[in-house]
Short mmCIF file of C-alpha atoms (C1' of nucleotides) in Angstrom, two decimals:
data_model
loop_
_atom_site.label_atom_id
_atom_site.label_comp_id
_atom_site.label_asym_id
_atom_site.label_seq_id
_atom_site.Cartn_x
_atom_site.Cartn_y
_atom_site.Cartn_z
CA MET A 1 -19.53 9.43 8.91
CA PRO A 2 -18.08 6.96 11.45
CA ARG A 3 -16.47 3.93 9.87
CA ALA A 4 -18.01 1.78 12.49
CA LEU A 5 -21.09 1.11 12.92
CA SER A 6 -23.20 -0.35 15.85
CA GLY A 7 -22.44 -4.30 14.88
CA ALA A 8 -25.68 -5.38 15.05
CA SER A 9 -27.80 -2.69 12.51
CA PRO A 10 -26.40 -0.17 9.68
CA ALA A 11 -27.05 3.13 11.15
CA GLY A 12 -29.27 5.99 9.34
CA ALA A 13 -30.17 5.67 5.70
CA LEU A 14 -29.00 2.24 6.09
CA ALA A 15 -31.68 0.60 7.28
CA PRO A 16 -33.09 -1.02 4.26
CA LEU A 17 -29.78 -2.73 4.46
CA ASP A 18 -32.07 -5.58 6.36
CA HIS A 19 -34.37 -6.62 4.58
CA TYR A 20 -32.49 -7.80 1.78
CA GLY A 21 -29.68 -8.88 3.39
CA ILE A 22 -29.45 -12.87 5.08
CA THR A 23 -26.96 -14.29 7.71
CA ILE A 24 -23.87 -16.08 6.83
CA CYS A 25 -21.69 -17.58 9.12
CA ALA A 26 -18.05 -17.80 9.12
CA SER A 27 -15.44 -20.15 10.80
CA ARG A 28 -11.50 -18.91 10.98
CA ASN A 29 -9.45 -19.19 8.45
CA GLU A 30 -12.54 -20.05 5.84
CA GLU A 31 -12.98 -17.62 2.49
CA ILE A 32 -16.08 -15.88 1.85
CA PHE A 33 -15.44 -15.28 -1.32
CA VAL A 34 -11.80 -16.05 -3.42
CA GLU A 35 -10.82 -12.46 -6.30
CA GLY A 36 -11.91 -12.49 -9.44
CA ASP A 37 -15.37 -14.04 -8.12
CA PRO A 38 -18.00 -12.99 -9.80
CA ALA A 39 -19.16 -10.04 -7.16
CA LYS A 40 -22.35 -11.21 -6.13
CA TYR A 41 -22.93 -9.76 -2.41
CA GLY A 42 -21.75 -7.36 -0.74
CA TYR A 43 -21.60 -7.69 2.86
CA ARG A 44 -21.83 -6.53 6.78
CA LEU A 45 -19.98 -7.58 9.68
CA VAL A 46 -21.66 -8.96 12.89
CA SER A 47 -18.63 -10.37 14.72
CA GLY A 48 -15.48 -11.37 14.58
CA CYS A 49 -12.85 -10.55 12.63
CA VAL A 50 -12.39 -10.92 8.57
CA ARG A 51 -8.84 -10.27 6.52
CA THR A 52 -9.62 -9.15 2.77
CA VAL A 53 -5.88 -10.84 0.59
CA LYS A 54 -4.12 -10.25 -2.44
CA LEU A 55 -2.02 -12.71 -3.13
CA LEU A 56 1.11 -12.95 -6.00
CA GLU A 57 1.91 -16.25 -8.20
CA ASP A 58 4.68 -17.39 -6.52
CA GLY A 59 2.76 -16.99 -2.77
CA ARG A 60 3.68 -13.46 -1.82
CA ARG A 61 0.39 -12.18 0.39
CA GLN A 62 -0.73 -8.34 0.38
CA VAL A 63 -3.64 -8.26 3.54
CA GLY A 64 -5.79 -4.55 2.55
CA GLU A 65 -7.78 -4.01 5.67
CA PHE A 66 -8.88 -6.40 8.79
CA LEU A 67 -12.88 -5.37 8.64
CA LEU A 68 -14.36 -5.49 12.27
CA PRO A 69 -17.86 -5.92 13.60
CA GLY A 70 -20.40 -3.13 11.59
CA ASP A 71 -17.47 -2.59 8.57
CA LEU A 72 -19.41 -2.93 5.30
CA PHE A 73 -17.26 -4.61 2.15
CA ALA A 74 -17.11 -5.27 -1.24
CA LEU A 75 -19.24 -3.02 -1.81
CA GLU A 76 -17.72 -0.70 -4.66
CA SER A 77 -18.58 -1.67 -8.36
CA LEU A 78 -16.54 -3.99 -9.61
CA ALA A 79 -17.84 -6.42 -11.96
CA THR A 80 -15.79 -9.37 -9.97
CA HIS A 81 -13.59 -9.42 -7.09
CA ASP A 82 -10.53 -7.43 -6.93
CA PHE A 83 -9.47 -9.38 -3.34
CA SER A 84 -10.50 -12.23 -1.94
CA ALA A 85 -11.82 -12.18 1.88
CA GLU A 86 -10.98 -14.47 5.02
CA ALA A 87 -12.49 -14.90 8.62
CA VAL A 88 -9.74 -14.59 10.76
CA VAL A 89 -11.58 -15.48 13.48
CA ASP A 90 -15.79 -17.47 13.21
CA SER A 91 -17.77 -14.62 12.45
CA LYS A 92 -21.43 -13.55 11.24
CA LEU A 93 -21.61 -11.54 8.90
CA ARG A 94 -24.93 -10.22 7.03
CA ARG A 95 -24.91 -10.73 2.87
CA TYR A 96 -26.64 -8.60 0.57
CA SER A 97 -27.27 -9.20 -3.24
CA ARG A 98 -25.55 -5.77 -4.75
CA ALA A 99 -27.93 -6.07 -7.00
CA ALA A 100 -30.79 -5.44 -5.00
CA LEU A 101 -28.35 -2.64 -3.19
CA GLU A 102 -28.17 -1.97 -6.94
CA GLU A 103 -31.69 -1.44 -7.34
CA PHE A 104 -31.98 -0.16 -4.37
CA ALA A 105 -30.08 2.52 -4.97
CA ASP A 106 -31.69 3.49 -8.12
CA HIS A 107 -35.13 4.14 -6.06
CA ASP A 108 -33.71 6.21 -3.51
CA PRO A 109 -31.06 9.30 -3.71
CA GLY A 110 -29.88 9.08 -0.02
CA PHE A 111 -29.55 5.58 -0.16
CA ALA A 112 -26.60 6.06 -2.99
CA ARG A 113 -25.08 8.70 -1.36
CA GLN A 114 -23.89 6.22 1.37
CA LEU A 115 -23.39 4.23 -1.19
CA ARG A 116 -20.79 6.63 -2.49
CA GLU A 117 -19.47 7.07 0.57
CA LEU A 118 -19.06 3.61 2.54
CA VAL A 119 -16.87 3.44 -0.97
CA GLY A 120 -15.27 7.11 0.01
CA ASP A 121 -14.01 5.80 3.21
CA ARG A 122 -12.33 2.78 2.12
CA LEU A 123 -11.00 4.83 -0.53
CA ARG A 124 -9.40 6.91 1.94
CA THR A 125 -8.21 3.94 3.57
CA ALA A 126 -6.50 2.66 0.83
CA ARG A 127 -5.41 6.47 0.36
CA GLY A 128 -3.04 6.05 4.10
CA ARG A 129 -1.85 2.50 4.01
CA MET A 130 0.44 3.48 0.95
CA VAL A 131 1.37 5.95 2.32
CA THR A 132 1.99 3.71 5.30
CA LEU A 133 3.36 0.57 2.96
CA GLY A 134 5.31 3.16 0.12
CA ARG A 135 7.43 4.88 3.72
CA LYS A 136 6.85 4.39 6.88
CA THR A 137 10.07 2.34 8.80
CA ALA A 138 8.79 -1.65 10.15
CA ALA A 139 8.77 1.19 13.43
CA GLU A 140 6.19 3.16 12.38
CA ARG A 141 3.97 0.95 10.77
CA LEU A 142 3.60 -1.64 13.91
CA ALA A 143 3.12 2.26 16.02
CA GLY A 144 0.22 2.95 13.61
CA PHE A 145 -0.81 -0.26 13.23
CA LEU A 146 -1.98 -0.54 17.25
CA LEU A 147 -3.13 3.35 17.87
CA GLU A 148 -5.44 1.62 14.51
CA MET A 149 -6.70 -1.15 16.32
CA ALA A 150 -6.66 0.53 19.91
CA ASP A 151 -9.21 3.11 18.21
CA ARG A 152 -10.94 0.50 16.01
CA LEU A 153 -11.33 -2.07 19.07
CA ASN A 154 -12.33 -1.50 22.25
CA ALA A 155 -13.79 1.95 22.94
CA ASP A 156 -12.96 1.56 27.01
CA ALA A 157 -9.74 3.79 27.50
CA SER A 158 -7.97 1.13 29.28
CA GLY A 159 -5.47 0.62 26.71
CA VAL A 160 -5.95 -3.40 26.52
CA LEU A 161 -6.64 -4.76 22.53
CA GLU A 162 -7.34 -8.29 22.78
CA LEU A 163 -6.05 -8.82 18.82
CA PRO A 164 -8.10 -11.15 16.35
CA MET A 165 -5.23 -11.20 14.20
CA ASN A 166 -2.05 -13.52 14.91
CA ARG A 167 1.55 -11.93 14.09
CA THR A 168 1.45 -13.81 10.57
CA ASP A 169 -1.78 -11.99 8.98
CA MET A 170 -0.76 -8.16 10.82
CA ALA A 171 3.09 -8.72 9.48
CA ASP A 172 1.24 -9.45 5.08
CA HIS A 173 -0.64 -6.04 6.50
CA LEU A 174 2.11 -3.69 7.03
CA GLY A 175 3.94 -5.51 4.45
CA LEU A 176 6.61 -6.54 6.63
CA THR A 177 8.00 -10.52 7.40
CA ILE A 178 6.61 -12.11 11.32
CA GLU A 179 9.86 -11.62 12.33
CA THR A 180 10.50 -8.04 12.42
CA VAL A 181 6.48 -7.86 13.93
CA CYS A 182 7.83 -9.81 16.88
CA ARG A 183 11.11 -7.39 16.95
CA GLY A 184 8.93 -4.81 16.77
CA LEU A 185 6.74 -5.64 19.66
CA THR A 186 9.41 -7.16 21.70
CA GLU A 187 11.56 -3.24 21.75
CA LEU A 188 8.10 -2.02 22.00
CA ARG A 189 7.88 -3.96 25.14
CA ARG A 190 11.22 -3.46 26.24
CA HIS A 191 10.44 0.72 26.24
CA GLY A 192 7.58 0.44 28.74
CA THR A 193 4.88 2.17 26.16
CA ILE A 194 3.18 -1.58 25.79
CA ALA A 195 2.99 -4.44 27.77
CA ILE A 196 2.16 -8.47 25.95
CA ASP A 197 0.24 -10.67 27.12
CA ARG A 198 0.09 -13.40 23.41
CA ALA A 199 -2.58 -11.60 21.56
CA ARG A 200 -3.71 -9.49 24.13
CA ILE A 201 -1.45 -5.90 24.01
CA SER A 202 -1.60 -2.86 26.60
CA ILE A 203 -1.00 0.35 25.72
CA ARG A 204 0.64 1.84 28.09
CA ASP A 205 2.05 4.89 26.84
CA ARG A 206 0.01 5.89 24.06
CA PRO A 207 2.00 9.00 23.26
CA ALA A 208 5.13 7.04 21.94
CA LEU A 209 2.80 5.25 19.85
CA GLY A 210 1.92 8.21 18.04
CA ALA A 211 5.41 9.91 17.49
CA PRO A 212 7.38 6.55 17.04
CA GLY A 213 10.81 8.40 15.62
CA ARG A 214 11.17 10.39 18.89
CA ASP A 215 13.01 7.74 21.51
CA LEU A 216 11.68 4.53 20.10
CA LEU A 217 14.29 4.22 17.86
CA HIS A 218 16.66 3.39 20.60
CA MET B 1 -15.75 0.57 -18.08
CA PRO B 2 -12.98 1.65 -19.49
CA ARG B 3 -10.43 3.72 -16.86
CA ALA B 4 -9.11 6.33 -20.07
CA LEU B 5 -11.84 7.39 -21.22
CA SER B 6 -11.20 10.31 -24.47
CA GLY B 7 -9.02 13.02 -23.05
CA ALA B 8 -12.12 15.55 -25.08
CA SER B 9 -14.86 14.70 -23.31
CA PRO B 10 -16.24 12.50 -21.03
CA ALA B 11 -18.32 9.31 -21.88
CA GLY B 12 -21.68 7.86 -22.42
CA ALA B 13 -24.02 8.87 -18.11
CA LEU B 14 -20.81 11.06 -17.82
CA ALA B 15 -22.31 13.22 -20.98
CA PRO B 16 -23.97 15.50 -18.54
CA LEU B 17 -20.73 16.65 -16.48
CA ASP B 18 -19.80 19.12 -20.20
CA HIS B 19 -23.05 20.75 -18.70
CA TYR B 20 -21.36 21.88 -15.15
CA GLY B 21 -17.57 22.02 -15.63
CA ILE B 22 -15.00 24.80 -16.54
CA THR B 23 -12.07 24.86 -18.29
CA ILE B 24 -9.48 25.34 -15.49
CA CYS B 25 -5.01 25.23 -16.45
CA ALA B 26 -2.76 24.68 -13.79
CA SER B 27 1.16 25.03 -14.85
CA ARG B 28 3.90 22.38 -13.96
CA ASN B 29 4.53 21.99 -10.14
CA GLU B 30 1.22 23.62 -9.71
CA GLU B 31 -1.26 22.65 -7.20
CA ILE B 32 -4.78 21.90 -8.03
CA PHE B 33 -5.98 21.53 -4.91
CA VAL B 34 -4.22 20.76 -1.48
CA GLU B 35 -4.72 17.38 1.24
CA GLY B 36 -7.03 18.68 4.37
CA ASP B 37 -9.20 21.77 1.49
CA PRO B 38 -13.06 21.38 0.92
CA ALA B 39 -13.62 19.17 -1.80
CA LYS B 40 -15.65 21.70 -3.39
CA TYR B 41 -14.61 20.20 -7.00
CA GLY B 42 -14.02 16.65 -8.99
CA TYR B 43 -12.09 16.86 -11.79
CA ARG B 44 -11.05 15.90 -15.66
CA LEU B 45 -7.51 15.97 -17.21
CA VAL B 46 -7.84 16.75 -20.26
CA SER B 47 -4.59 17.48 -21.28
CA GLY B 48 -0.87 16.99 -19.90
CA CYS B 49 -0.33 14.57 -16.25
CA VAL B 50 -0.98 15.11 -12.47
CA ARG B 51 0.05 13.82 -9.49
CA THR B 52 -1.58 12.93 -5.85
CA VAL B 53 0.16 13.58 -3.15
CA LYS B 54 0.01 13.71 0.29
CA LEU B 55 2.95 14.08 2.65
CA LEU B 56 4.21 13.18 6.10
CA GLU B 57 5.43 15.62 8.50
CA ASP B 58 9.72 15.35 7.91
CA GLY B 59 8.66 15.08 4.24
CA ARG B 60 8.00 11.70 2.99
CA ARG B 61 6.15 12.40 -0.04
CA GLN B 62 3.82 8.98 -1.48
CA VAL B 63 2.75 9.85 -4.84
CA GLY B 64 -0.41 7.87 -4.86
CA GLU B 65 -1.33 8.00 -8.86
CA PHE B 66 -0.78 9.43 -11.88
CA LEU B 67 -3.16 11.29 -13.88
CA LEU B 68 -3.74 10.52 -17.61
CA PRO B 69 -5.63 12.73 -19.84
CA GLY B 70 -9.13 11.72 -19.75
CA ASP B 71 -8.73 10.60 -15.56
CA LEU B 72 -11.50 12.04 -13.83
CA PHE B 73 -10.54 12.24 -10.09
CA ALA B 74 -11.00 13.31 -6.43
CA LEU B 75 -15.33 12.35 -7.14
CA GLU B 76 -15.26 10.18 -4.25
CA SER B 77 -17.47 11.33 -1.70
CA LEU B 78 -15.29 12.71 0.82
CA ALA B 79 -15.63 16.95 2.89
CA THR B 80 -11.85 16.80 2.40
CA HIS B 81 -9.38 16.01 0.06
CA ASP B 82 -7.30 12.75 1.49
CA PHE B 83 -4.27 14.19 -0.26
CA SER B 84 -3.00 16.80 -2.71
CA ALA B 85 -3.25 17.38 -6.47
CA GLU B 86 -0.79 18.91 -8.29
CA ALA B 87 0.51 19.33 -12.26
CA VAL B 88 3.30 17.24 -12.83
CA VAL B 89 3.71 19.03 -16.80
CA ASP B 90 1.35 22.13 -17.94
CA SER B 91 -2.30 21.28 -17.59
CA LYS B 92 -5.98 21.68 -18.63
CA LEU B 93 -8.65 19.77 -16.95
CA ARG B 94 -12.12 20.19 -16.55
CA ARG B 95 -13.89 21.53 -12.92
CA TYR B 96 -17.01 20.36 -10.97
CA SER B 97 -18.87 21.57 -8.72
CA ARG B 98 -18.93 18.58 -6.31
CA ALA B 99 -22.52 19.41 -4.77
CA ALA B 100 -23.42 20.35 -8.58
CA LEU B 101 -22.40 16.76 -9.40
CA GLU B 102 -24.33 15.17 -5.82
CA GLU B 103 -27.89 16.60 -7.17
CA PHE B 104 -27.57 15.74 -9.92
CA ALA B 105 -26.33 12.37 -9.20
CA ASP B 106 -30.13 11.92 -6.93
CA HIS B 107 -32.26 12.61 -10.00
CA ASP B 108 -30.26 10.29 -12.34
CA PRO B 109 -29.45 7.13 -11.04
CA GLY B 110 -27.62 6.16 -14.10
CA PHE B 111 -25.26 8.96 -13.26
CA ALA B 112 -25.09 7.83 -10.23
CA ARG B 113 -24.19 4.53 -10.56
CA GLN B 114 -21.47 5.53 -12.95
CA LEU B 115 -20.16 7.99 -10.17
CA ARG B 116 -19.28 4.35 -7.93
CA GLU B 117 -17.60 2.41 -10.40
CA LEU B 118 -15.58 5.55 -11.07
CA VAL B 119 -14.22 5.51 -7.48
CA GLY B 120 -14.60 1.93 -7.43
CA ASP B 121 -11.72 2.10 -10.45
CA ARG B 122 -9.22 4.51 -8.51
CA LEU B 123 -10.24 1.90 -5.64
CA ARG B 124 -8.62 -1.13 -7.48
CA THR B 125 -6.50 0.30 -8.37
CA ALA B 126 -5.05 1.96 -4.90
CA ARG B 127 -5.38 -2.11 -4.11
CA GLY B 128 -3.32 -3.03 -7.16
CA ARG B 129 -1.17 -0.33 -5.26
CA MET B 130 -1.11 -1.99 -1.66
CA VAL B 131 0.49 -4.98 -3.20
CA THR B 132 3.69 -3.11 -4.74
CA LEU B 133 4.43 -1.61 -2.42
CA GLY B 134 4.14 -4.33 0.21
CA ARG B 135 5.95 -6.90 -0.89
CA LYS B 136 7.00 -6.20 -4.09
CA THR B 137 10.89 -5.97 -4.81
CA ALA B 138 12.65 -3.05 -6.55
CA ALA B 139 12.42 -4.67 -10.25
CA GLU B 140 9.34 -5.47 -9.78
CA ARG B 141 7.45 -2.10 -9.37
CA LEU B 142 9.73 -0.91 -11.96
CA ALA B 143 8.52 -3.13 -13.95
CA GLY B 144 5.17 -3.58 -13.70
CA PHE B 145 5.16 1.25 -13.54
CA LEU B 146 6.62 0.49 -17.12
CA LEU B 147 4.03 -1.77 -18.62
CA GLU B 148 1.40 -0.19 -16.72
CA MET B 149 2.30 3.63 -18.48
CA ALA B 150 3.30 2.38 -21.54
CA ASP B 151 -0.62 0.71 -22.13
CA ARG B 152 -1.91 4.38 -20.76
CA LEU B 153 0.60 6.16 -22.63
CA ASN B 154 0.43 5.04 -26.13
CA ALA B 155 -1.69 3.16 -28.20
CA ASP B 156 1.05 2.57 -31.13
CA ALA B 157 2.61 -0.69 -30.11
CA SER B 158 6.13 0.72 -30.88
CA GLY B 159 6.77 0.75 -27.93
CA VAL B 160 8.36 3.69 -27.09
CA LEU B 161 6.95 6.23 -24.01
CA GLU B 162 7.59 9.80 -23.66
CA LEU B 163 7.24 10.19 -19.69
CA PRO B 164 5.99 12.87 -17.44
CA MET B 165 7.46 12.53 -14.91
CA ASN B 166 10.97 12.49 -13.87
CA ARG B 167 12.72 10.18 -11.46
CA THR B 168 11.98 11.83 -8.15
CA ASP B 169 8.05 11.68 -8.94
CA MET B 170 8.59 8.15 -10.39
CA ALA B 171 10.70 6.88 -6.77
CA ASP B 172 7.96 8.32 -4.47
CA HIS B 173 4.97 6.03 -6.17
CA LEU B 174 6.72 3.74 -5.82
CA GLY B 175 8.19 3.59 -2.33
CA LEU B 176 11.89 3.87 -3.85
CA THR B 177 15.22 6.45 -4.05
CA ILE B 178 15.25 7.93 -6.88
CA GLU B 179 19.05 6.42 -6.88
CA THR B 180 17.00 2.94 -6.69
CA VAL B 181 14.89 4.04 -10.24
CA CYS B 182 18.20 5.05 -11.63
CA ARG B 183 20.15 2.11 -11.17
CA GLY B 184 16.89 0.02 -11.26
CA LEU B 185 16.22 1.32 -15.02
CA THR B 186 19.52 1.67 -16.19
CA GLU B 187 20.01 -2.42 -14.87
CA LEU B 188 16.73 -2.88 -17.26
CA ARG B 189 18.90 -1.21 -20.18
CA ARG B 190 21.86 -3.37 -19.80
CA HIS B 191 19.85 -6.37 -20.40
CA GLY B 192 18.21 -4.84 -23.46
CA THR B 193 14.60 -4.85 -22.74
CA ILE B 194 14.29 -0.81 -22.38
CA ALA B 195 16.51 1.98 -24.46
CA ILE B 196 16.81 5.00 -22.46
CA ASP B 197 16.93 8.91 -23.29
CA ARG B 198 15.69 11.47 -20.12
CA ALA B 199 12.06 11.33 -20.34
CA ARG B 200 12.12 8.65 -23.28
CA ILE B 201 12.01 5.00 -22.75
CA SER B 202 11.46 2.35 -25.70
CA ILE B 203 10.66 -1.21 -24.80
CA ARG B 204 12.35 -3.25 -26.47
CA ASP B 205 10.91 -6.65 -24.72
CA ARG B 206 7.72 -6.80 -23.17
CA PRO B 207 7.80 -10.36 -22.46
CA ALA B 208 10.89 -9.18 -19.75
CA LEU B 209 9.37 -6.61 -18.27
CA GLY B 210 6.16 -8.86 -17.29
CA ALA B 211 8.06 -11.59 -15.39
CA PRO B 212 11.43 -9.55 -13.63
CA GLY B 213 11.80 -12.36 -11.56
CA ARG B 214 13.26 -15.09 -14.63
CA ASP B 215 16.42 -13.16 -15.63
CA LEU B 216 16.04 -9.05 -14.64
CA LEU B 217 17.37 -9.80 -11.84
CA HIS B 218 21.35 -10.10 -12.04
"C1'" DC C 1 29.41 31.17 -20.65
"C1'" DG C 2 28.09 30.70 -15.62
"C1'" DA C 3 23.67 28.73 -13.41
"C1'" DT C 4 20.94 25.17 -12.47
"C1'" DA C 5 18.32 20.95 -12.58
"C1'" DG C 6 17.62 16.56 -13.23
"C1'" DG C 7 19.82 12.30 -13.62
"C1'" DT C 8 23.84 8.18 -12.90
"C1'" DT C 9 27.50 6.60 -11.39
"C1'" DG C 10 29.93 4.72 -6.74
"C1'" DA C 11 31.73 3.23 -2.50
"C1'" DC C 12 29.82 2.45 1.65
"C1'" DT C 13 25.75 1.73 5.60
"C1'" DT C 14 21.56 0.18 7.40
"C1'" DC C 15 17.18 -1.58 7.92
"C1'" DA C 16 14.98 -5.34 7.58
"C1'" DA C 17 14.60 -10.30 5.31
"C1'" DT C 18 16.72 -15.07 6.19
"C1'" DC C 19 17.93 -18.86 8.01
"C1'" DA C 20 17.49 -21.39 12.13
"C1'" DA C 21 17.09 -22.76 16.87
"C1'" DA C 22 13.87 -23.02 20.52
"C1'" DC C 23 10.32 -22.33 23.69
"C1'" DG C 24 5.20 -21.75 25.25
"C1'" DA C 25 0.81 -23.23 25.20
"C1'" DC C 26 -3.27 -26.27 23.52
"C1'" DG C 27 -5.08 -30.09 22.16
"C1'" DT C 28 -4.85 -34.93 21.33
"C1'" DG C 29 -4.48 -39.97 22.90
"C1'" DG C 30 -1.91 -43.46 25.34
"C1'" DC D 1 -1.73 -37.76 34.04
"C1'" DC D 2 1.79 -37.48 31.02
"C1'" DA D 3 4.04 -37.98 26.14
"C1'" DC D 4 3.46 -35.79 21.86
"C1'" DG D 5 2.86 -33.02 18.17
"C1'" DT D 6 1.66 -28.66 16.16
"C1'" DC D 7 0.44 -24.33 16.06
"C1'" DG D 8 2.40 -19.88 16.91
"C1'" DT D 9 5.31 -16.81 18.50
"C1'" DT D 10 9.99 -15.03 20.10
"C1'" DT D 11 15.07 -14.80 19.36
"C1'" DG D 12 19.79 -15.05 17.12
"C1'" DA D 13 22.88 -14.82 13.87
"C1'" DT D 14 23.97 -13.97 9.16
"C1'" DT D 15 22.72 -11.77 4.49
"C1'" DG D 16 21.12 -8.50 1.47
"C1'" DA D 17 18.50 -5.70 -1.28
"C1'" DA D 18 18.17 -0.88 -0.78
"C1'" DG D 19 19.04 3.45 1.35
"C1'" DT D 20 22.43 7.08 1.78
"C1'" DC D 21 26.46 10.06 1.32
"C1'" DA D 22 28.53 11.92 -2.55
"C1'" DA D 23 30.96 12.80 -6.90
"C1'" DC D 24 30.02 14.13 -11.57
"C1'" DC D 25 27.27 14.31 -15.97
"C1'" DT D 26 23.95 16.42 -19.08
"C1'" DA D 27 20.18 19.77 -21.05
"C1'" DT D 28 18.83 23.76 -20.67
"C1'" DC D 29 17.97 28.22 -19.82
"C1'" DG D 30 19.24 32.98 -18.63
#
DNA sequence: CGATAGGTTGACTTCAATCAAACGACGTGG
DNA sequence: CCACGTCGTTTGATTGAAGTCAACCTATCG
């Protein structure tokens, strides 16, 4: 089951989603829902980019995931949202009543399985992220992030990616500061691994990103 | 839905589990399954303690969770296990065929919902961990870990907990080194927040653990 | 006993954070 | 058209928290 379905419409057994959902828009930095809200709805991102956010009392921020067109989120069975969701850029979403989804799942075992698989996917990525945050160096986190984004953002192999999020979002996603993210990117540029033009990043040497331990660490 | 069900038997809608499962034993440090294995089975820990582990090629290790009696794990819908599971101490587990579980879920919507909720719980804890690993200091991680273990290990309010895992496991769980864990514990002991007797830790000042920023940091 | 595994402590290093400044792009209003 | 403010980014200098390296301690067990 591929993570990224078509942005236009959910695939296969998820088709019934379209009968329940309504389309909503969120402009840049707008909150879609807030941590602690009753989890009335699940979502599929149609266009744009969404970040999931958890905040500590003192303002420290962790961006859990960046969601891209086709991604489904907030489908897991929890009474309240355990994170906030905010639009990174102007975005369109399809919104589904969780109650209706659960009810539908009760009558369609195939749909119920799909739901479980989708949540399983989220769990897998969350676990991968734990390794990144707990055990990888700044350079490794950055390289891994660029590779992930390259895979998710552009099918074409040109290696050019237009990042929707700014450096602060990247930093809060990777457990780093914005300065460390900048320095890491600069370092990659100096080594000829990438080219940087503000939000547009071109991957020049993909293998070097895959093994940042080798010659990347000066 | 509480996280820790009775160790002896699954609760409520999960009762059917017992008809499918068999009991298995794992001795200290024994692998229950390995990352990449086909996910044929799901598990419920009956007694002991299990750690979930992900390894990087160079040996760096991340312990995702510590599972305690009553905890269910590896129920998420993934074709292969995305982590290894190892017994921290001699443990007993109940093992369930994933195929049978899925099939049962197809015929019992209530069971299917329970399954989704259980996976949702795992997702919630994974997300909380991401904040810990990405944004918290060593002292905060340690304090949070002790509070979590106090909640999960002993119902009695004496504040004495017998940690099943060693310092290395704790370190790999918290994204720290063993030395930093030791120093952090020593610091807590010096402040009178805890008492340490090898694996037995007594919480003397629970509020101080809850707000480690205040006077805990030197 | 000696060997081993796990835990603690000390000295020193290092990677990333912090503090600080400047730059570039962009949009608005004079 | 240009001046100005804002926002995001980049770079430099310095600090500091946690890592590394190393030694030693303490149980436990054959």
